[in-house]
Coordinates of C-alpha atoms and ligand atoms in Angstrom, one line a residue:
M119 CA -16.8 0.3 -39.8
Q120 CA -13.8 2.6 -39.8
I121 CA -11.2 3.4 -37.6
G122 CA -8.4 6.3 -38.5
I123 CA -4.8 6.2 -36.5
F124 CA -3.1 9.7 -36.6
G125 CA -0.2 10.8 -34.7
L126 CA 2.8 12.9 -34.6
P127 CA 5.3 11.4 -37.1
S128 CA 7.4 9.0 -36.7
S129 CA 5.5 7.4 -33.1
G130 CA 4.7 4.2 -34.2
Q131 CA 1.7 4.6 -36.0
T132 CA 2.3 1.9 -39.2
T133 CA 4.0 -0.1 -37.1
I134 CA 1.0 -0.9 -34.9
F135 CA -1.8 -0.4 -38.1
N136 CA 0.6 -3.3 -38.8
A137 CA 0.5 -5.2 -35.9
L138 CA -3.0 -4.9 -35.8
T139 CA -3.7 -6.0 -39.8
R140 CA -0.7 -8.2 -39.5
G141 CA 0.3 -5.8 -42.4
H142 CA 3.3 -5.4 -43.9
A143 CA 2.8 -1.9 -44.5
L144 CA 6.3 0.4 -44.8
T145 CA 7.1 2.5 -42.0
G146 CA 10.0 4.3 -40.5
A147 CA 13.0 6.3 -43.4
A148 CA 11.0 3.5 -46.0
S149 CA 7.5 4.9 -45.7
A150 CA 9.4 8.5 -45.8
G151 CA 7.2 10.2 -48.6
Q152 CA 4.3 7.8 -49.2
R153 CA 1.4 9.6 -49.4
E154 CA -1.2 7.1 -50.0
A155 CA -2.7 6.2 -46.8
N156 CA -3.1 2.1 -46.0
L157 CA -6.0 0.5 -45.2
A158 CA -6.5 -3.3 -44.3
T159 CA -9.9 -5.3 -42.6
V160 CA -9.3 -7.2 -39.7
N161 CA -11.5 -9.9 -37.6
V162 CA -13.1 -8.8 -34.1
P163 CA -11.7 -11.1 -31.4
D164 CA -14.6 -13.2 -30.5
G165 CA -14.7 -15.7 -28.0
R166 CA -17.6 -16.7 -28.2
V167 CA -17.5 -17.6 -31.8
D168 CA -14.4 -19.8 -31.2
R169 CA -17.1 -21.9 -28.8
L170 CA -20.1 -21.5 -31.2
S171 CA -18.1 -22.5 -34.3
A172 CA -16.4 -26.1 -32.2
M173 CA -20.1 -26.4 -31.2
F174 CA -21.5 -26.8 -34.8
K175 CA -19.0 -27.5 -36.8
P176 CA -19.6 -25.0 -39.7
R177 CA -17.9 -24.7 -43.2
K178 CA -17.9 -21.7 -42.9
T179 CA -16.7 -19.1 -39.9
V180 CA -16.6 -15.4 -40.2
Y181 CA -16.2 -12.6 -37.4
A182 CA -17.2 -9.1 -37.2
Q183 CA -14.4 -7.0 -38.9
V184 CA -13.8 -3.8 -38.6
Q185 CA -11.5 -1.5 -41.3
Y186 CA -8.5 0.6 -40.1
L187 CA -7.2 3.2 -41.8
D188 CA -3.4 4.6 -41.6
V189 CA -3.1 8.1 -42.8
A190 CA 0.9 7.4 -43.9
G191 CA 2.8 10.2 -44.2
S192 CA 1.5 12.6 -41.7
V193 CA 4.9 16.0 -42.6
P194 CA 5.7 17.7 -39.9
G195 CA 5.6 21.4 -40.5
V196 CA 3.6 21.8 -43.2
A197 CA 0.8 24.2 -41.0
V198 CA -2.8 24.5 -41.8
E199 CA -4.1 27.5 -39.9
G200 CA -1.7 26.9 -37.4
T201 CA -1.3 23.2 -36.9
T202 CA 1.3 21.1 -37.8
F203 CA -0.8 18.7 -39.5
N204 CA -1.0 18.0 -43.1
R205 CA -4.2 19.1 -44.6
Q206 CA -5.2 16.2 -46.5
V207 CA -4.5 13.5 -43.7
F208 CA -6.7 15.1 -41.3
S209 CA -9.5 15.2 -44.0
K210 CA -8.9 11.4 -44.6
L211 CA -10.2 11.1 -41.1
A212 CA -13.0 12.5 -41.7
T213 CA -15.1 9.0 -43.2
A214 CA -13.8 7.3 -39.7
D215 CA -16.6 5.9 -37.6
A216 CA -13.4 6.3 -34.9
L217 CA -10.4 7.4 -34.1
L218 CA -7.0 6.1 -32.7
A219 CA -4.5 8.1 -31.3
I220 CA -0.9 6.9 -30.7
V221 CA 1.4 8.8 -28.3
R222 CA 4.9 7.4 -28.4
A223 CA 6.3 6.3 -25.3
F224 CA 8.9 4.1 -26.3
P225 CA 12.8 5.4 -25.9
D226 CA 14.8 4.8 -28.3
D227 CA 17.6 8.2 -29.9
D228 CA 17.2 6.6 -33.3
V229 CA 13.8 7.0 -34.1
F230 CA 13.0 11.3 -34.4
H231 CA 10.7 13.1 -32.2
P232 CA 9.4 15.8 -34.1
L233 CA 9.2 17.7 -31.1
G234 CA 12.3 17.2 -29.6
S235 CA 11.5 14.7 -26.6
V236 CA 9.4 11.6 -26.1
D237 CA 6.3 13.0 -24.0
A238 CA 3.4 10.8 -24.2
A239 CA 0.7 12.9 -22.1
R240 CA 1.8 16.5 -23.8
D241 CA 1.6 15.2 -27.5
L242 CA -1.7 13.5 -26.5
R243 CA -2.8 17.3 -25.8
V244 CA -1.4 18.2 -28.7
L245 CA -2.9 15.9 -31.0
E246 CA -6.3 16.4 -29.7
D247 CA -5.9 19.9 -29.3
E248 CA -5.3 19.4 -33.1
L249 CA -8.6 17.9 -33.8
L250 CA -10.7 20.9 -31.5
L251 CA -8.5 23.7 -33.8
W252 CA -9.8 21.3 -37.7
D253 CA -13.4 21.3 -35.8
L254 CA -13.5 24.8 -34.5
A255 CA -12.1 26.5 -38.1
M256 CA -15.4 24.8 -39.6
V257 CA -17.6 25.7 -37.0
E258 CA -16.4 29.4 -37.4
K259 CA -16.7 29.2 -41.3
R260 CA -19.5 27.5 -41.8
R261 CA -21.3 30.3 -38.6
E262 CA -20.1 33.2 -40.8
R263 CA -21.7 32.3 -43.9
L264 CA -24.6 31.6 -41.8
K265 CA -25.3 35.3 -40.4
G266 CA -24.7 36.5 -44.2
E267 CA -27.8 33.9 -44.7
L268 CA -30.1 35.4 -42.2
A269 CA -28.9 38.9 -42.6
K270 CA -30.8 37.9 -46.6
T271 CA -34.5 39.3 -45.6
S272 CA -36.3 37.5 -48.5
L273 CA -34.6 33.3 -47.4
P274 CA -37.9 31.9 -46.7
K275 CA -38.8 31.6 -43.1
I276 CA -38.6 27.8 -43.4
E277 CA -35.1 27.9 -44.4
R278 CA -34.6 30.4 -42.0
E279 CA -35.9 27.9 -38.9
T280 CA -33.7 25.2 -39.7
R281 CA -30.9 27.8 -40.4
V282 CA -31.7 29.4 -36.9
A283 CA -31.6 25.9 -35.8
E284 CA -28.4 25.2 -36.8
D285 CA -26.7 27.9 -35.4
S286 CA -27.3 28.1 -32.7
A287 CA -26.6 24.7 -31.8
L288 CA -22.7 25.3 -33.1
A289 CA -23.2 28.6 -31.0
R290 CA -22.8 25.3 -28.5
I291 CA -19.9 23.5 -30.2
Q292 CA -18.3 27.2 -30.4
T293 CA -18.3 27.5 -26.9
A294 CA -17.3 24.2 -25.7
L295 CA -14.3 24.2 -28.8
E296 CA -13.2 27.3 -26.8
A297 CA -13.3 26.1 -23.7
E298 CA -11.7 23.3 -24.7
Q299 CA -13.7 20.5 -25.3
M300 CA -14.3 18.0 -27.5
V301 CA -17.5 17.7 -29.4
R302 CA -18.6 14.5 -27.7
S303 CA -18.6 16.4 -24.9
V304 CA -21.4 18.6 -26.0
D305 CA -25.2 17.0 -25.3
L306 CA -27.1 17.5 -28.8
T307 CA -30.8 15.9 -29.1
P308 CA -30.8 13.8 -32.3
D309 CA -32.6 16.5 -35.2
E310 CA -28.9 18.2 -34.1
E311 CA -27.1 15.8 -34.4
K312 CA -29.1 15.1 -37.6
Q313 CA -28.4 18.1 -38.5
L314 CA -24.8 18.6 -37.7
R315 CA -23.4 14.7 -39.2
S316 CA -22.3 16.2 -42.6
F317 CA -19.3 18.1 -40.1
Q318 CA -18.1 15.2 -39.4
F319 CA -16.4 16.6 -36.6
L320 CA -13.3 14.5 -35.2
S321 CA -13.2 15.9 -32.2
G322 CA -16.7 14.0 -32.1
K323 CA -15.4 10.5 -32.5
P324 CA -15.3 8.2 -30.6
L325 CA -11.4 8.3 -29.0
L326 CA -8.6 5.0 -28.4
V327 CA -5.3 6.4 -27.6
V328 CA -3.2 4.2 -27.6
V329 CA 0.3 4.4 -25.9
N330 CA 3.2 2.9 -28.1
L331 CA 5.4 1.6 -25.7
G332 CA 9.3 0.1 -25.3
E333 CA 9.9 -2.7 -23.9
G334 CA 9.6 -3.1 -20.5
Q335 CA 7.7 0.2 -19.8
D336 CA 4.1 0.6 -19.1
L337 CA 1.7 2.7 -19.2
P338 CA 2.1 6.0 -17.5
P339 CA 0.0 6.8 -15.1
G340 CA -2.6 9.5 -14.7
L341 CA -2.3 9.7 -18.7
K342 CA -6.6 10.8 -19.8
A343 CA -8.1 11.9 -22.5
R344 CA -10.4 14.9 -22.3
G345 CA -14.4 14.1 -22.2
P346 CA -16.5 10.9 -22.8
K347 CA -16.0 7.7 -25.5
T348 CA -12.4 7.8 -25.0
Q349 CA -10.2 5.0 -23.2
V350 CA -6.3 4.8 -22.8
L351 CA -4.6 1.3 -24.0
G352 CA -0.8 1.0 -24.0
L353 CA 0.9 -1.4 -27.0
R354 CA 4.3 -2.0 -27.2
G355 CA 4.4 -1.6 -30.6
A356 CA 7.6 -3.5 -32.2
I357 CA 7.2 -5.9 -30.0
E358 CA 3.0 -6.3 -30.6
A359 CA 4.6 -6.1 -35.2
E360 CA 6.4 -9.1 -34.7
I361 CA 4.0 -10.6 -32.6
A362 CA 1.7 -10.5 -35.2
Q363 CA 3.8 -12.0 -38.4
L364 CA 3.8 -15.5 -36.5
E365 CA 1.3 -18.1 -36.8
G366 CA -0.3 -20.1 -34.1
E367 CA 2.9 -22.1 -31.8
D368 CA 5.3 -19.9 -33.1
M369 CA 3.4 -16.9 -31.6
Q370 CA 2.7 -18.6 -28.4
L371 CA 6.1 -19.2 -27.7
F372 CA 6.9 -15.8 -28.0
L373 CA 4.0 -14.6 -26.0
Q374 CA 5.2 -16.9 -23.5
E375 CA 8.5 -15.5 -24.1
Y376 CA 7.6 -12.0 -22.8
G377 CA 4.6 -13.2 -20.7
I378 CA 2.0 -11.8 -22.7
Q379 CA -0.9 -12.9 -21.7
E380 CA -2.6 -12.0 -25.4
P381 CA -1.9 -10.9 -28.2
G382 CA -2.4 -6.9 -27.3
L383 CA -3.5 -5.7 -30.9
N384 CA -6.7 -9.1 -29.5
R385 CA -7.4 -5.7 -26.9
V386 CA -6.4 -2.5 -29.1
I387 CA -8.8 -4.1 -31.7
R388 CA -11.8 -5.2 -29.2
A389 CA -11.8 -1.5 -27.3
S390 CA -12.3 0.1 -30.9
Y391 CA -15.2 -2.1 -31.2
D392 CA -16.5 -1.1 -28.1
L393 CA -16.2 2.5 -28.5
L394 CA -17.9 2.5 -31.8
G395 CA -21.4 1.5 -29.5
V396 CA -21.8 -1.6 -31.8
Q397 CA -22.4 -4.8 -30.6
S398 CA -22.6 -9.0 -31.9
F399 CA -25.2 -11.2 -32.1
F400 CA -24.3 -14.6 -34.1
T401 CA -26.4 -16.9 -36.4
V402 CA -25.6 -20.5 -36.2
G403 CA -26.2 -23.6 -38.2
E404 CA -24.2 -26.4 -40.4
D405 CA -23.7 -23.5 -43.1
E406 CA -22.1 -21.8 -41.4
V407 CA -21.2 -19.5 -38.2
R408 CA -21.3 -16.1 -38.1
A409 CA -21.4 -12.7 -36.1
W410 CA -23.6 -9.5 -37.5
T411 CA -22.6 -5.8 -36.1
I412 CA -25.6 -4.0 -35.2
P413 CA -25.4 -0.8 -32.8
V414 CA -25.9 -1.7 -28.6
G415 CA -30.0 -0.5 -28.9
A416 CA -30.7 -1.8 -32.1
N417 CA -34.2 -3.9 -32.1
A418 CA -34.8 -7.2 -34.0
V419 CA -36.3 -6.4 -37.0
E420 CA -33.0 -4.1 -37.6
A421 CA -30.8 -6.9 -36.5
A422 CA -32.3 -8.8 -39.6
G423 CA -31.5 -5.8 -41.8
A424 CA -27.9 -5.8 -41.1
I425 CA -28.5 -9.2 -42.7
H426 CA -30.7 -8.4 -45.2
S427 CA -33.1 -5.6 -46.3
D428 CA -35.2 -8.7 -47.2
L429 CA -34.6 -10.5 -43.9
A430 CA -36.2 -6.8 -42.6
R431 CA -39.4 -6.3 -44.8
G432 CA -40.5 -10.0 -44.4
F433 CA -39.9 -10.3 -40.6
I434 CA -42.3 -12.3 -38.7
R435 CA -40.8 -13.0 -35.5
A436 CA -37.0 -13.4 -34.2
E437 CA -36.0 -17.0 -32.4
V438 CA -33.6 -16.2 -29.5
I439 CA -31.4 -17.9 -27.8
G440 CA -29.2 -16.7 -25.5
Y441 CA -25.6 -16.9 -25.5
A442 CA -25.2 -18.4 -21.7
D443 CA -27.8 -20.4 -21.8
L444 CA -26.9 -22.2 -25.6
L445 CA -23.9 -22.7 -24.0
A446 CA -24.8 -24.0 -20.6
A447 CA -27.7 -26.0 -22.6
G448 CA -25.3 -27.8 -24.6
S449 CA -27.0 -27.7 -29.1
E450 CA -30.1 -25.7 -29.9
A451 CA -31.7 -29.0 -29.7
A452 CA -31.1 -29.3 -25.7
A453 CA -31.7 -25.4 -25.4
R454 CA -35.4 -25.9 -27.1
T455 CA -36.4 -28.6 -25.0
K456 CA -34.6 -26.3 -21.9
G457 CA -37.4 -23.8 -23.2
L458 CA -34.5 -21.7 -23.4
L459 CA -35.6 -20.0 -27.5
R460 CA -37.7 -17.4 -27.1
L461 CA -39.9 -15.9 -29.4
E462 CA -39.7 -12.4 -29.9
G463 CA -41.2 -9.6 -31.9
K464 CA -40.0 -6.9 -34.7
T465 CA -39.4 -4.2 -31.1
Y466 CA -37.7 -6.6 -28.5
I467 CA -34.3 -5.0 -28.1
V468 CA -31.2 -7.1 -29.2
K469 CA -28.4 -7.9 -26.7
D470 CA -25.0 -8.9 -27.2
G471 CA -24.0 -12.5 -28.2
D472 CA -28.1 -13.4 -28.8
I473 CA -27.6 -16.1 -31.3
V474 CA -30.8 -15.2 -33.7
H475 CA -33.3 -16.8 -36.6
I476 CA -35.2 -14.6 -38.4
R477 CA -38.7 -15.8 -39.5
F478 CA -39.8 -13.5 -42.4
N479 CA -42.4 -14.5 -45.5
I480 CA -41.7 -12.2 -49.1
Ligands
LIG780 N1 11.7 1.0 -30.5 C1 11.0 1.4 -30.0 N2 10.8 2.0 -31.6 C2 9.6 1.5 -32.7 C3 8.5 1.4 -32.0 N3 6.9 1.4 -32.8 C4 8.1 2.5 -34.2 N4 9.6 2.0 -34.0 C5 10.4 3.2 -34.7 O1 10.2 4.3 -35.1 C6 10.3 4.3 -36.6 C7 8.8 5.1 -37.2 O2 7.8 4.0 -36.7 P1 6.8 4.2 -38.2 O3 5.5 3.8 -37.7 O4 7.1 4.0 -40.0 O5 6.2 5.2 -37.7 P2 4.8 6.4 -38.2 O6 3.9 7.0 -36.7 O7 3.8 5.8 -39.0 O8 5.4 7.6 -38.8 P3 4.9 8.6 -40.1 O9 4.0 7.8 -40.8 O10 5.9 8.5 -41.3 O11 4.4 9.6 -39.3 C8 10.6 3.5 -37.4 O12 12.1 2.3 -37.4 C9 9.9 1.8 -36.6 O13 10.7 0.7 -36.5 C10 8.7 1.0 -30.5 O14 7.9 0.7 -30.3 N5 9.8 0.8 -30.2
LIG781 MG1 3.7 6.0 -40.9

């Protein structure tokens, strides 16, 4: 699961990347001219995993993970098809599962703003427009090509039909984009979605907007991203990047001093995980307590497959205890005695937080 960070130059993308990943990537002037992207994997903070780990005292505790990509060096003024973004930067975002837009709200005369003034709502509009334009250029190019292919009388019937279907879906997408709506807003059938997946539309990806706040600043009211599958959060980037470098007690002291409940990066990481449309189930034991990532709506066989393909192939049954049930019972044995352990079959839809043991035979 990869989340691509993007934003206007100097909005604090790398600062927030460092806060999220406890990283040390170069920021500001020091990163000028850096072309390669920063990439890091982080654990998704989850109090349930902490509690399960306290209960089972396993040798190993494994959290769910997400990966952040910080496309450094988004050179301003390099025009691509009328956009201010560097083509290379945007094409790196194509493989991401979701996007994280950084929008600057912090005032600081020493930090240059490419548009000349600090205005978070305007910047968000600009960024969303860039996504739209990028997708629109792709749609127009493809439809032009399809038109040429469909004009050929020699095209076999079956191929003609798939192309007609593709063009009809793309036409709806084009209409939406021209009306400044995101691809996310367009209703597509599962077949169409499959057919169009390879386009990797940027405005089709879930979007988390993080407003980079200055000290003492609150989230500007009314700031909203377009379409479904979006969320807006505020984060004090510079402070959070400092907090992220601290350990244990030092971190607690710092949080108290600033009146912060929990590091903002926890909120952002969890929100990005949720936006991906995924959830966690857990496996537990003396050896390992582990969170596994599955799409919301996945069934027991798919969950087994997330652990290992053999478990899906030889699936017999899933033994399931709800997270709240296990906690209330106090131990796995007690949950068993109380009849809180259920045997579920292949089609069981796994719930967020389920504790699962797969019985299999191969
Ligand atoms: N005052 C203040 N400065 C910040 C904040 N976040 C970032 N900065 C500063 O803004 C400058 C740019 O930050 P970066 O994180 O490098 O910005 P970027 O978006 O990654 O920039 P490019 O990768 O060059 O496009 C640096 O000098 C940071 O120290 C903030 O919350 N408050
Ligand atoms: Mg940067």
